Amino acid sequence: MSEHKPSIADLRKSYERAELNEEASQADPLKQFEQWLNEAVTAQVPEPNAMTVATVASNLRPSTRVVLIKGFDARGIVWFTNYDSRKGQELAGNPYAALQFHWVELERVVRIEGVVEKVSAEESDAYFHSRPLDSRIGAWASPQSEVIASRRVLLTNAALYGAKFLLQPPRPPHWGGYRLKPDNWQFWQGRKSRLHDRLRYTLQADASWLRERLAP
């Protein structure tokens, strides 16, 4: 007797953990994000700092990848990467991007859109030198997004740069931070019967935020 394999289309989940409403949410989306991120960390969800970054190339093809948020404040959301990578090249041609956090266990999604700029050299230097030594060597060893013959290329590069720099590798000129300056936030809380809560914050000309409820 063959075992029945469920169809992907039949996979469903009932969302019933929490709610999101206009009265209980923060008027400032950054504060709402900070609250939710702290709750994700406290709940010990897997990699609460992981976010998807979406960019668009000059040929209008979008691409996504997962990176780790490394800081946020009123200026925006910060992450670090190789400037020569695919995302770096796409941001150089089109500086607009979208971010997404998905905290599955809390049934929450945060979406953030805005323009992206490089952080200062001083910020990039400070973060780079706070990283573990093997991560600093890795920034030199990996020609991110380029085709390589095998993993041996990475290991050989790491050995070469490790011998060259020893314990004090400088920050590579092709490596540093980006900051997305939000002009649109969306907070999604799963609810029962697919009647989810979804709040959008849009930046206004006077630097205030317009908060609106969207149909899910």
Short mmCIF file of C-alpha atoms in Angstrom, two decimals:
data_model
loop_
_atom_site.label_atom_id
_atom_site.label_comp_id
_atom_site.label_asym_id
_atom_site.label_seq_id
_atom_site.Cartn_x
_atom_site.Cartn_y
_atom_site.Cartn_z
CA MET A 1 0.00 0.00 0.00
CA SER A 2 1.55 3.30 -1.07
CA GLU A 3 1.87 6.09 1.45
CA HIS A 4 -0.17 9.18 0.63
CA LYS A 5 2.00 12.22 0.02
CA PRO A 6 0.27 15.51 0.89
CA SER A 7 0.05 18.15 -1.80
CA ILE A 8 1.91 21.42 -1.21
CA ALA A 9 -1.35 23.19 -2.05
CA ASP A 10 -3.02 21.43 0.87
CA LEU A 11 -0.52 22.58 3.51
CA ARG A 12 -2.22 25.04 5.84
CA LYS A 13 -1.67 26.63 9.22
CA SER A 14 -4.04 28.45 11.52
CA TYR A 15 -2.53 31.70 12.82
CA GLU A 16 -3.72 32.40 16.34
CA ARG A 17 -0.78 33.64 18.44
CA ALA A 18 -1.30 37.41 18.60
CA GLU A 19 -2.93 40.46 17.07
CA LEU A 20 -1.80 43.82 15.71
CA ASN A 21 -4.08 46.83 15.92
CA GLU A 22 -3.86 50.57 15.59
CA GLU A 23 -4.34 51.21 19.31
CA ALA A 24 -1.64 48.80 20.51
CA SER A 25 0.95 49.48 17.79
CA GLN A 26 3.61 52.18 17.92
CA ALA A 27 3.10 55.42 16.01
CA ASP A 28 6.76 55.29 14.95
CA PRO A 29 7.51 52.21 12.79
CA LEU A 30 11.10 52.07 14.03
CA LYS A 31 9.83 51.60 17.58
CA GLN A 32 7.37 48.95 16.41
CA PHE A 33 10.22 47.15 14.65
CA GLU A 34 12.45 47.37 17.71
CA GLN A 35 9.66 45.91 19.87
CA TRP A 36 9.06 43.00 17.50
CA LEU A 37 12.76 42.30 17.01
CA ASN A 38 13.31 42.24 20.78
CA GLU A 39 10.37 39.87 21.16
CA ALA A 40 11.83 37.61 18.45
CA VAL A 41 15.18 37.55 20.26
CA THR A 42 13.52 36.87 23.62
CA ALA A 43 11.45 34.06 22.07
CA GLN A 44 14.70 32.54 20.77
CA VAL A 45 13.39 32.10 17.26
CA PRO A 46 16.10 30.80 14.88
CA GLU A 47 18.27 33.66 13.62
CA PRO A 48 15.92 36.54 14.48
CA ASN A 49 18.44 38.90 12.86
CA ALA A 50 18.19 37.25 9.42
CA MET A 51 16.55 39.33 6.71
CA THR A 52 15.96 38.95 2.99
CA VAL A 53 17.37 41.74 0.81
CA ALA A 54 15.75 42.26 -2.59
CA THR A 55 17.43 44.33 -5.31
CA VAL A 56 16.70 44.95 -8.99
CA ALA A 57 19.30 44.85 -11.76
CA SER A 58 19.53 47.21 -14.71
CA ASN A 59 17.74 44.57 -16.83
CA LEU A 60 14.83 44.81 -14.31
CA ARG A 61 15.34 41.26 -13.01
CA PRO A 62 14.91 41.12 -9.21
CA SER A 63 17.08 38.98 -6.95
CA THR A 64 17.00 38.12 -3.26
CA ARG A 65 19.42 36.82 -0.64
CA VAL A 66 19.50 36.47 3.14
CA VAL A 67 21.87 38.65 5.18
CA LEU A 68 22.12 39.59 8.86
CA ILE A 69 21.05 42.97 10.20
CA LYS A 70 23.92 44.56 12.10
CA GLY A 71 22.35 47.75 13.36
CA PHE A 72 19.38 50.09 13.13
CA ASP A 73 18.48 53.57 14.31
CA ALA A 74 16.64 56.63 13.02
CA ARG A 75 19.01 56.71 10.04
CA GLY A 76 18.05 53.26 8.80
CA ILE A 77 18.81 49.53 8.69
CA VAL A 78 22.47 48.43 8.35
CA TRP A 79 24.14 45.29 6.99
CA PHE A 80 27.64 44.53 5.68
CA THR A 81 28.77 42.71 2.57
CA ASN A 82 31.10 42.61 -0.42
CA TYR A 83 30.54 45.70 -2.58
CA ASP A 84 31.55 43.69 -5.69
CA SER A 85 28.86 41.06 -5.11
CA ARG A 86 25.73 40.84 -7.25
CA LYS A 87 23.73 42.86 -4.74
CA GLY A 88 26.49 45.45 -4.58
CA GLN A 89 26.55 45.82 -8.35
CA GLU A 90 22.77 46.04 -8.50
CA LEU A 91 22.62 48.66 -5.76
CA ALA A 92 25.27 50.69 -7.59
CA GLY A 93 22.94 50.84 -10.60
CA ASN A 94 19.65 51.07 -8.70
CA PRO A 95 19.92 52.19 -5.07
CA TYR A 96 16.40 51.10 -4.06
CA ALA A 97 15.88 47.87 -2.15
CA ALA A 98 13.39 45.98 -0.01
CA LEU A 99 14.00 44.03 3.20
CA GLN A 100 11.90 41.33 4.83
CA PHE A 101 12.02 39.67 8.24
CA HIS A 102 9.97 36.50 8.72
CA TRP A 103 9.65 35.27 12.30
CA VAL A 104 7.74 32.07 11.63
CA GLU A 105 7.29 31.03 15.26
CA LEU A 106 5.69 34.40 16.10
CA GLU A 107 3.61 34.42 12.89
CA ARG A 108 5.04 37.82 11.96
CA VAL A 109 6.50 39.49 8.89
CA VAL A 110 8.10 42.92 8.58
CA ARG A 111 8.69 44.47 5.16
CA ILE A 112 10.81 47.59 4.69
CA GLU A 113 11.44 49.60 1.52
CA GLY A 114 13.69 52.56 0.81
CA VAL A 115 16.83 53.96 -0.75
CA VAL A 116 20.22 52.44 0.08
CA GLU A 117 23.56 54.15 0.61
CA LYS A 118 26.97 53.01 1.80
CA VAL A 119 27.79 53.66 5.44
CA SER A 120 30.87 55.73 6.25
CA ALA A 121 34.33 54.20 6.05
CA GLU A 122 34.64 54.73 9.79
CA GLU A 123 31.50 52.66 10.45
CA SER A 124 32.70 49.90 8.16
CA ASP A 125 36.14 49.88 9.77
CA ALA A 126 34.68 49.70 13.28
CA TYR A 127 32.45 46.76 12.47
CA PHE A 128 35.08 44.93 10.41
CA HIS A 129 37.59 45.00 13.26
CA SER A 130 34.97 43.70 15.70
CA ARG A 131 34.53 40.49 13.65
CA PRO A 132 36.28 37.19 14.44
CA LEU A 133 39.64 36.77 12.71
CA ASP A 134 38.46 34.00 10.39
CA SER A 135 35.56 36.20 9.21
CA ARG A 136 37.95 39.07 8.48
CA ILE A 137 40.20 36.74 6.48
CA GLY A 138 37.10 35.36 4.73
CA ALA A 139 36.24 38.84 3.47
CA TRP A 140 39.53 38.80 1.57
CA ALA A 141 39.36 35.15 0.53
CA SER A 142 35.92 35.10 -1.11
CA PRO A 143 35.38 36.83 -4.50
CA GLN A 144 31.67 36.89 -3.72
CA SER A 145 29.27 36.06 -6.57
CA GLU A 146 32.11 35.14 -8.95
CA VAL A 147 32.45 31.67 -10.48
CA ILE A 148 35.22 29.61 -8.83
CA ALA A 149 36.61 26.21 -9.79
CA SER A 150 36.11 24.55 -6.42
CA ARG A 151 36.03 25.08 -2.66
CA ARG A 152 39.80 24.69 -2.74
CA VAL A 153 40.01 28.20 -4.20
CA LEU A 154 38.48 29.63 -1.01
CA LEU A 155 40.69 27.55 1.27
CA THR A 156 43.82 28.48 -0.67
CA ASN A 157 42.90 32.17 -0.62
CA ALA A 158 42.20 32.02 3.10
CA ALA A 159 45.59 30.44 3.76
CA LEU A 160 47.38 33.02 1.60
CA TYR A 161 45.68 36.02 3.18
CA GLY A 162 46.07 34.53 6.66
CA ALA A 163 49.81 34.24 6.13
CA LYS A 164 49.97 37.74 4.64
CA PHE A 165 48.01 39.60 7.33
CA LEU A 166 48.50 37.32 10.37
CA LEU A 167 46.35 38.72 13.18
CA GLN A 168 45.72 42.18 11.69
CA PRO A 169 43.93 41.98 8.35
CA PRO A 170 42.79 45.44 7.21
CA ARG A 171 39.30 45.99 5.87
CA PRO A 172 39.22 45.15 2.15
CA PRO A 173 38.39 48.16 -0.04
CA HIS A 174 35.59 46.11 -1.62
CA TRP A 175 33.90 45.30 1.71
CA GLY A 176 31.69 47.48 3.89
CA GLY A 177 28.24 48.45 5.04
CA TYR A 178 24.99 49.55 3.48
CA ARG A 179 22.18 51.49 5.12
CA LEU A 180 18.60 51.34 3.88
CA LYS A 181 16.70 54.53 4.71
CA PRO A 182 13.06 53.42 5.07
CA ASP A 183 10.18 55.30 3.47
CA ASN A 184 7.70 52.43 3.74
CA TRP A 185 7.17 49.79 6.42
CA GLN A 186 4.64 46.96 6.64
CA PHE A 187 3.92 44.84 9.71
CA TRP A 188 2.00 41.60 9.24
CA GLN A 189 0.57 39.51 12.06
CA GLY A 190 -1.05 36.20 11.21
CA ARG A 191 -4.66 35.83 12.35
CA LYS A 192 -7.31 33.13 12.29
CA SER A 193 -9.35 32.45 9.11
CA ARG A 194 -6.74 34.29 6.99
CA LEU A 195 -8.07 37.61 8.28
CA HIS A 196 -4.55 38.76 9.06
CA ASP A 197 -3.55 42.10 10.57
CA ARG A 198 -1.48 44.28 8.23
CA LEU A 199 -0.35 47.83 9.02
CA ARG A 200 1.53 50.07 6.59
CA TYR A 201 3.57 53.13 7.56
CA THR A 202 4.37 55.62 4.78
CA LEU A 203 6.84 58.48 5.20
CA GLN A 204 5.24 61.90 4.66
CA ALA A 205 6.77 65.13 3.36
CA ASP A 206 6.97 66.54 6.89
CA ALA A 207 8.91 63.44 8.08
CA SER A 208 5.89 62.06 9.95
CA TRP A 209 4.51 58.58 9.35
CA LEU A 210 1.05 57.80 7.99
CA ARG A 211 -0.23 54.56 9.52
CA GLU A 212 -2.92 52.67 7.59
CA ARG A 213 -4.50 49.25 7.77
CA LEU A 214 -4.33 47.15 4.61
CA ALA A 215 -6.52 44.21 3.71
CA PRO A 216 -4.52 41.01 3.98
#
